[in-house]
Amino acid sequence: SIDIAAARQRNIRVTNTPDVLTKDVADLGVAMMLNQSRGMIGAESWVRDGSWAAKGLYPLRSRVWGKRAGVLGLGRIGYEVAKRLQGFDLEISYSDVSAKDFAPAAWRFVADPVELARDVDFLFVTLAASAETRHIVGQKVISALGPEGMLINISRASNIDEEALLAALENKTLGSAALDVFEGEPKLNPRFLALDNVLLQPHHASGTVETRKAMGQLLRDNLTAHFTGRELLTPVL
């Protein structure tokens, strides 16, 4: 059988371990960055409520292209996020337990998450959740990202210290955030609802018709493999 850990070090694509949601999650992460930067939800409301006709142009927002992005956790999802960001002419840096040989030479490895946050405009959190990564994005990382920075989380809520995040958003020591996951979801902390510098999503990064069908098919394929005595496609180890 294939050594999955070693294969992932060599190449993001491990052909015999079906991956049905990575690209959808990456898509939503990049979409949240674009949406929050350009104020698209507020801009649509500006049109719908008559403000465009009554007040004129929507207030200016911030560009995306040509800025600096950091990816915290260059696994499958982080890799797909970074690959998409290249299309926006973003300078890409990443942090992980070590430099990855599958990462293009143009992607800069930064070992320390605080240093990574200090050097970027957008910080994507794409880490798997574990005891070691709990609150890895805490006050130091958030402060390093700063009042012009944006934090995008498409991983797990436990990777971020929500109290530190809320305080920074309320005090404007962090510019903005775009979040698809929350502690205690769907009953998120009501302090988020009072903020105008955070984009809130209902943990639906993989929520496409195509991916749900693929997940169902993967379940059936695993069951078929089990009952015919073949190796499972996605064993739980």
mmCIF file of C-alpha atoms in Angstrom:
data_model
loop_
_atom_site.group_PDB
_atom_site.id
_atom_site.type_symbol
_atom_site.label_atom_id
_atom_site.label_comp_id
_atom_site.label_asym_id
_atom_site.label_seq_id
_atom_site.Cartn_x
_atom_site.Cartn_y
_atom_site.Cartn_z
ATOM 1 C CA SER A 1 0.000 0.000 0.000
ATOM 2 C CA ILE A 2 1.060 3.592 -0.605
ATOM 3 C CA ASP A 3 2.731 5.610 2.164
ATOM 4 C CA ILE A 4 0.265 8.504 2.215
ATOM 5 C CA ALA A 5 2.341 10.824 4.414
ATOM 6 C CA ALA A 6 5.423 10.395 2.238
ATOM 7 C CA ALA A 7 3.383 10.795 -0.914
ATOM 8 C CA ARG A 8 1.904 14.030 0.288
ATOM 9 C CA GLN A 9 5.383 15.357 0.979
ATOM 10 C CA ARG A 10 6.365 14.575 -2.616
ATOM 11 C CA ASN A 11 3.174 15.657 -4.329
ATOM 12 C CA ILE A 12 -0.148 17.121 -3.336
ATOM 13 C CA ARG A 13 -2.052 14.706 -5.569
ATOM 14 C CA VAL A 14 -2.231 11.218 -4.126
ATOM 15 C CA THR A 15 -4.072 9.343 -6.824
ATOM 16 C CA ASN A 16 -5.485 6.483 -4.774
ATOM 17 C CA THR A 17 -6.846 8.654 -1.965
ATOM 18 C CA PRO A 18 -9.940 10.336 -3.452
ATOM 19 C CA ASP A 19 -10.215 13.993 -2.595
ATOM 20 C CA VAL A 20 -13.718 15.291 -3.098
ATOM 21 C CA LEU A 21 -13.820 18.665 -1.349
ATOM 22 C CA THR A 22 -10.402 20.371 -1.460
ATOM 23 C CA LYS A 23 -10.997 22.594 -4.475
ATOM 24 C CA ASP A 24 -14.435 23.741 -3.345
ATOM 25 C CA VAL A 25 -12.974 24.805 0.004
ATOM 26 C CA ALA A 26 -10.147 26.658 -1.735
ATOM 27 C CA ASP A 27 -12.634 28.361 -4.045
ATOM 28 C CA LEU A 28 -14.677 29.676 -1.131
ATOM 29 C CA GLY A 29 -11.595 30.925 0.690
ATOM 30 C CA VAL A 30 -10.497 32.984 -2.297
ATOM 31 C CA ALA A 31 -14.070 34.153 -2.901
ATOM 32 C CA MET A 32 -14.292 35.384 0.693
ATOM 33 C CA MET A 33 -11.067 37.336 0.256
ATOM 34 C CA LEU A 34 -12.406 38.983 -2.893
ATOM 35 C CA ASN A 35 -15.824 39.605 -1.384
ATOM 36 C CA GLN A 36 -14.483 41.187 1.785
ATOM 37 C CA SER A 37 -11.867 43.263 -0.028
ATOM 38 C CA ARG A 38 -14.316 44.700 -2.542
ATOM 39 C CA GLY A 39 -17.315 44.922 -0.188
ATOM 40 C CA MET A 40 -19.575 42.991 -2.534
ATOM 41 C CA ILE A 41 -22.337 42.208 -0.035
ATOM 42 C CA GLY A 42 -22.549 45.830 1.085
ATOM 43 C CA ALA A 43 -22.371 46.994 -2.522
ATOM 44 C CA GLU A 44 -25.329 44.831 -3.502
ATOM 45 C CA SER A 45 -27.340 46.275 -0.608
ATOM 46 C CA TRP A 46 -26.295 49.737 -1.822
ATOM 47 C CA VAL A 47 -28.006 48.973 -5.131
ATOM 48 C CA ARG A 48 -31.064 47.219 -3.704
ATOM 49 C CA ASP A 49 -31.943 49.819 -1.052
ATOM 50 C CA GLY A 50 -31.713 52.751 -3.456
ATOM 51 C CA SER A 51 -28.519 54.218 -2.039
ATOM 52 C CA TRP A 52 -26.807 54.161 -5.438
ATOM 53 C CA ALA A 53 -29.500 56.377 -6.942
ATOM 54 C CA ALA A 54 -29.855 58.553 -3.858
ATOM 55 C CA LYS A 55 -26.253 58.843 -2.643
ATOM 56 C CA GLY A 56 -24.058 58.062 -5.625
ATOM 57 C CA LEU A 57 -21.121 55.717 -5.890
ATOM 58 C CA TYR A 58 -20.400 53.069 -3.276
ATOM 59 C CA PRO A 59 -17.505 53.959 -0.927
ATOM 60 C CA LEU A 60 -14.112 52.925 -2.224
ATOM 61 C CA ARG A 61 -12.735 49.560 -1.161
ATOM 62 C CA SER A 62 -9.324 47.902 -1.295
ATOM 63 C CA ARG A 63 -7.746 46.121 -4.267
ATOM 64 C CA VAL A 64 -6.525 42.535 -4.182
ATOM 65 C CA TRP A 65 -4.084 42.131 -7.050
ATOM 66 C CA GLY A 66 -0.420 42.744 -6.414
ATOM 67 C CA LYS A 67 -0.641 42.305 -2.644
ATOM 68 C CA ARG A 68 0.904 39.688 -0.342
ATOM 69 C CA ALA A 69 -0.813 36.506 0.788
ATOM 70 C CA GLY A 70 0.213 34.046 3.467
ATOM 71 C CA VAL A 71 -1.008 30.458 3.722
ATOM 72 C CA LEU A 72 -0.771 28.889 7.171
ATOM 73 C CA GLY A 73 -0.669 25.157 6.458
ATOM 74 C CA LEU A 74 0.381 24.074 2.966
ATOM 75 C CA GLY A 75 -1.557 20.827 2.771
ATOM 76 C CA ARG A 76 -3.985 20.001 0.014
ATOM 77 C CA ILE A 77 -6.320 22.935 0.650
ATOM 78 C CA GLY A 78 -3.521 25.413 1.310
ATOM 79 C CA TYR A 79 -1.824 24.366 -1.909
ATOM 80 C CA GLU A 80 -5.009 24.884 -3.932
ATOM 81 C CA VAL A 81 -5.574 28.283 -2.305
ATOM 82 C CA ALA A 82 -2.041 29.416 -3.135
ATOM 83 C CA LYS A 83 -2.362 28.120 -6.687
ATOM 84 C CA ARG A 84 -5.494 30.211 -7.194
ATOM 85 C CA LEU A 85 -3.901 33.301 -5.649
ATOM 86 C CA GLN A 86 -1.196 33.224 -8.304
ATOM 87 C CA GLY A 87 -3.863 34.274 -10.788
ATOM 88 C CA PHE A 88 -4.262 37.567 -8.922
ATOM 89 C CA ASP A 89 -0.546 38.378 -9.097
ATOM 90 C CA LEU A 90 -0.212 37.984 -5.354
ATOM 91 C CA GLU A 91 3.138 37.431 -3.684
ATOM 92 C CA ILE A 92 2.754 34.102 -1.851
ATOM 93 C CA SER A 93 4.356 32.943 1.391
ATOM 94 C CA TYR A 94 3.486 29.940 3.503
ATOM 95 C CA SER A 95 4.188 28.414 6.889
ATOM 96 C CA ASP A 96 4.217 24.747 7.829
ATOM 97 C CA VAL A 97 6.290 22.338 9.894
ATOM 98 C CA SER A 98 8.884 22.418 7.105
ATOM 99 C CA ALA A 99 9.405 23.738 3.595
ATOM 100 C CA LYS A 100 7.564 21.660 1.002
ATOM 101 C CA ASP A 101 9.369 20.400 -2.068
ATOM 102 C CA PHE A 102 6.138 20.481 -4.087
ATOM 103 C CA ALA A 103 5.813 24.244 -3.538
ATOM 104 C CA PRO A 104 6.984 26.390 -6.452
ATOM 105 C CA ALA A 105 10.257 28.206 -5.876
ATOM 106 C CA ALA A 106 8.422 31.532 -5.988
ATOM 107 C CA TRP A 107 6.448 30.656 -2.864
ATOM 108 C CA ARG A 108 8.457 31.779 0.145
ATOM 109 C CA PHE A 109 8.655 29.502 3.184
ATOM 110 C CA VAL A 110 8.368 31.247 6.561
ATOM 111 C CA ALA A 111 8.709 28.952 9.566
ATOM 112 C CA ASP A 112 7.189 31.280 12.177
ATOM 113 C CA PRO A 113 3.431 32.059 11.858
ATOM 114 C CA VAL A 114 3.946 35.435 13.543
ATOM 115 C CA GLU A 115 6.563 36.419 10.986
ATOM 116 C CA LEU A 116 4.308 35.158 8.205
ATOM 117 C CA ALA A 117 1.425 37.310 9.453
ATOM 118 C CA ARG A 118 3.679 40.353 9.758
ATOM 119 C CA ASP A 119 4.743 40.051 6.117
ATOM 120 C CA VAL A 120 1.346 39.649 4.410
ATOM 121 C CA ASP A 121 -1.903 41.459 3.695
ATOM 122 C CA PHE A 122 -4.097 38.344 3.610
ATOM 123 C CA LEU A 123 -3.581 35.373 5.940
ATOM 124 C CA PHE A 124 -5.362 32.142 4.991
ATOM 125 C CA VAL A 125 -5.697 29.521 7.724
ATOM 126 C CA THR A 126 -5.785 26.086 6.087
ATOM 127 C CA LEU A 127 -4.357 23.860 8.820
ATOM 128 C CA ALA A 128 -5.744 20.551 9.956
ATOM 129 C CA ALA A 129 -6.987 20.853 13.540
ATOM 130 C CA SER A 130 -5.011 19.161 16.299
ATOM 131 C CA ALA A 131 -3.917 19.728 19.866
ATOM 132 C CA GLU A 132 -0.721 21.280 18.492
ATOM 133 C CA THR A 133 -2.558 23.787 16.292
ATOM 134 C CA ARG A 134 -5.194 24.859 18.822
ATOM 135 C CA HIS A 135 -5.209 28.685 18.958
ATOM 136 C CA ILE A 136 -2.087 28.812 16.783
ATOM 137 C CA VAL A 137 -3.616 32.024 15.474
ATOM 138 C CA GLY A 138 -3.644 33.913 18.734
ATOM 139 C CA GLN A 139 -3.026 37.458 19.859
ATOM 140 C CA LYS A 140 0.560 37.563 18.545
ATOM 141 C CA VAL A 141 -0.354 36.400 15.046
ATOM 142 C CA ILE A 142 -3.412 38.640 14.893
ATOM 143 C CA SER A 143 -1.449 41.678 16.072
ATOM 144 C CA ALA A 144 1.261 40.954 13.512
ATOM 145 C CA LEU A 145 -1.344 40.896 10.729
ATOM 146 C CA GLY A 146 -2.390 44.339 11.870
ATOM 147 C CA PRO A 147 -5.001 47.014 11.136
ATOM 148 C CA GLU A 148 -4.696 46.669 7.360
ATOM 149 C CA GLY A 149 -4.605 42.865 7.328
ATOM 150 C CA MET A 150 -7.321 40.308 6.634
ATOM 151 C CA LEU A 151 -7.671 36.878 8.257
ATOM 152 C CA ILE A 152 -9.487 34.161 6.279
ATOM 153 C CA ASN A 153 -10.325 30.894 8.044
ATOM 154 C CA ILE A 154 -11.493 27.883 6.025
ATOM 155 C CA SER A 155 -9.982 25.295 8.369
ATOM 156 C CA ARG A 156 -11.353 24.663 11.875
ATOM 157 C CA ALA A 157 -12.476 27.145 14.508
ATOM 158 C CA SER A 158 -10.107 25.726 17.122
ATOM 159 C CA ASN A 159 -7.105 26.964 15.133
ATOM 160 C CA ILE A 160 -8.032 30.545 16.064
ATOM 161 C CA ASP A 161 -8.362 32.146 19.473
ATOM 162 C CA GLU A 162 -11.828 33.639 19.005
ATOM 163 C CA GLU A 163 -11.591 35.932 22.028
ATOM 164 C CA ALA A 164 -8.379 37.455 20.699
ATOM 165 C CA LEU A 165 -9.916 37.725 17.224
ATOM 166 C CA LEU A 166 -13.081 39.411 18.452
ATOM 167 C CA ALA A 167 -11.123 41.897 20.549
ATOM 168 C CA ALA A 168 -8.891 42.795 17.601
ATOM 169 C CA LEU A 169 -11.849 43.240 15.237
ATOM 170 C CA GLU A 170 -13.713 45.361 17.776
ATOM 171 C CA ASN A 171 -10.663 47.509 18.495
ATOM 172 C CA LYS A 172 -9.721 47.709 14.785
ATOM 173 C CA THR A 173 -6.238 46.377 15.561
ATOM 174 C CA LEU A 174 -7.086 43.802 12.890
ATOM 175 C CA GLY A 175 -8.430 45.177 9.661
ATOM 176 C CA SER A 176 -10.968 42.487 8.812
ATOM 177 C CA ALA A 177 -11.763 38.800 8.790
ATOM 178 C CA ALA A 178 -13.666 36.322 6.631
ATOM 179 C CA LEU A 179 -14.790 33.228 8.517
ATOM 180 C CA ASP A 180 -16.522 29.994 7.554
ATOM 181 C CA VAL A 181 -16.143 28.291 10.950
ATOM 182 C CA PHE A 182 -16.871 29.252 14.551
ATOM 183 C CA GLU A 183 -16.630 27.860 18.066
ATOM 184 C CA GLY A 184 -20.021 26.493 19.126
ATOM 185 C CA GLU A 185 -21.469 26.813 15.635
ATOM 186 C CA PRO A 186 -24.145 27.335 14.522
ATOM 187 C CA LYS A 187 -24.646 29.363 17.711
ATOM 188 C CA LEU A 188 -21.737 31.698 17.121
ATOM 189 C CA ASN A 189 -20.688 34.402 19.558
ATOM 190 C CA PRO A 190 -23.200 37.283 19.091
ATOM 191 C CA ARG A 191 -20.332 39.781 19.190
ATOM 192 C CA PHE A 192 -19.573 38.774 15.603
ATOM 193 C CA LEU A 193 -23.007 39.993 14.506
ATOM 194 C CA ALA A 194 -22.301 43.539 15.692
ATOM 195 C CA LEU A 195 -19.161 43.895 13.564
ATOM 196 C CA ASP A 196 -18.984 45.466 10.129
ATOM 197 C CA ASN A 197 -15.442 44.272 9.409
ATOM 198 C CA VAL A 198 -16.096 40.531 9.319
ATOM 199 C CA LEU A 199 -17.667 38.369 6.622
ATOM 200 C CA LEU A 200 -19.632 35.477 8.132
ATOM 201 C CA GLN A 201 -20.336 32.216 6.308
ATOM 202 C CA PRO A 202 -22.298 29.156 7.563
ATOM 203 C CA HIS A 203 -19.540 26.495 7.391
ATOM 204 C CA HIS A 204 -20.356 25.634 3.795
ATOM 205 C CA ALA A 205 -16.966 25.665 2.063
ATOM 206 C CA SER A 206 -17.566 22.180 0.653
ATOM 207 C CA GLY A 207 -21.279 22.791 0.169
ATOM 208 C CA THR A 208 -21.735 22.278 -3.566
ATOM 209 C CA VAL A 209 -24.083 19.860 -5.292
ATOM 210 C CA GLU A 210 -21.153 18.278 -7.095
ATOM 211 C CA THR A 211 -19.156 17.649 -3.934
ATOM 212 C CA ARG A 212 -22.121 16.227 -2.017
ATOM 213 C CA LYS A 213 -22.695 13.787 -4.875
ATOM 214 C CA ALA A 214 -19.004 12.866 -4.893
ATOM 215 C CA MET A 215 -19.066 12.303 -1.124
ATOM 216 C CA GLY A 216 -22.041 9.997 -1.457
ATOM 217 C CA GLN A 217 -20.326 8.097 -4.255
ATOM 218 C CA LEU A 218 -17.176 7.756 -2.173
ATOM 219 C CA LEU A 219 -19.235 6.275 0.675
ATOM 220 C CA ARG A 220 -20.776 3.725 -1.696
ATOM 221 C CA ASP A 221 -17.356 2.894 -3.175
ATOM 222 C CA ASN A 222 -15.918 2.292 0.298
ATOM 223 C CA LEU A 223 -18.828 0.028 1.219
ATOM 224 C CA THR A 224 -18.430 -1.916 -2.019
ATOM 225 C CA ALA A 225 -14.703 -2.323 -1.377
ATOM 226 C CA HIS A 226 -15.331 -3.513 2.190
ATOM 227 C CA PHE A 227 -17.920 -6.128 1.276
ATOM 228 C CA THR A 228 -15.880 -7.448 -1.646
ATOM 229 C CA GLY A 229 -12.697 -7.776 0.418
ATOM 230 C CA ARG A 230 -10.765 -5.030 -1.322
ATOM 231 C CA GLU A 231 -8.713 -2.218 0.219
ATOM 232 C CA LEU A 232 -10.803 0.757 1.280
ATOM 233 C CA LEU A 233 -10.374 3.951 -0.737
ATOM 234 C CA THR A 234 -10.359 6.126 2.395
ATOM 235 C CA PRO A 235 -9.585 3.986 5.442
ATOM 236 C CA VAL A 236 -9.739 5.509 8.923
ATOM 237 C CA LEU A 237 -6.324 4.828 10.441
#
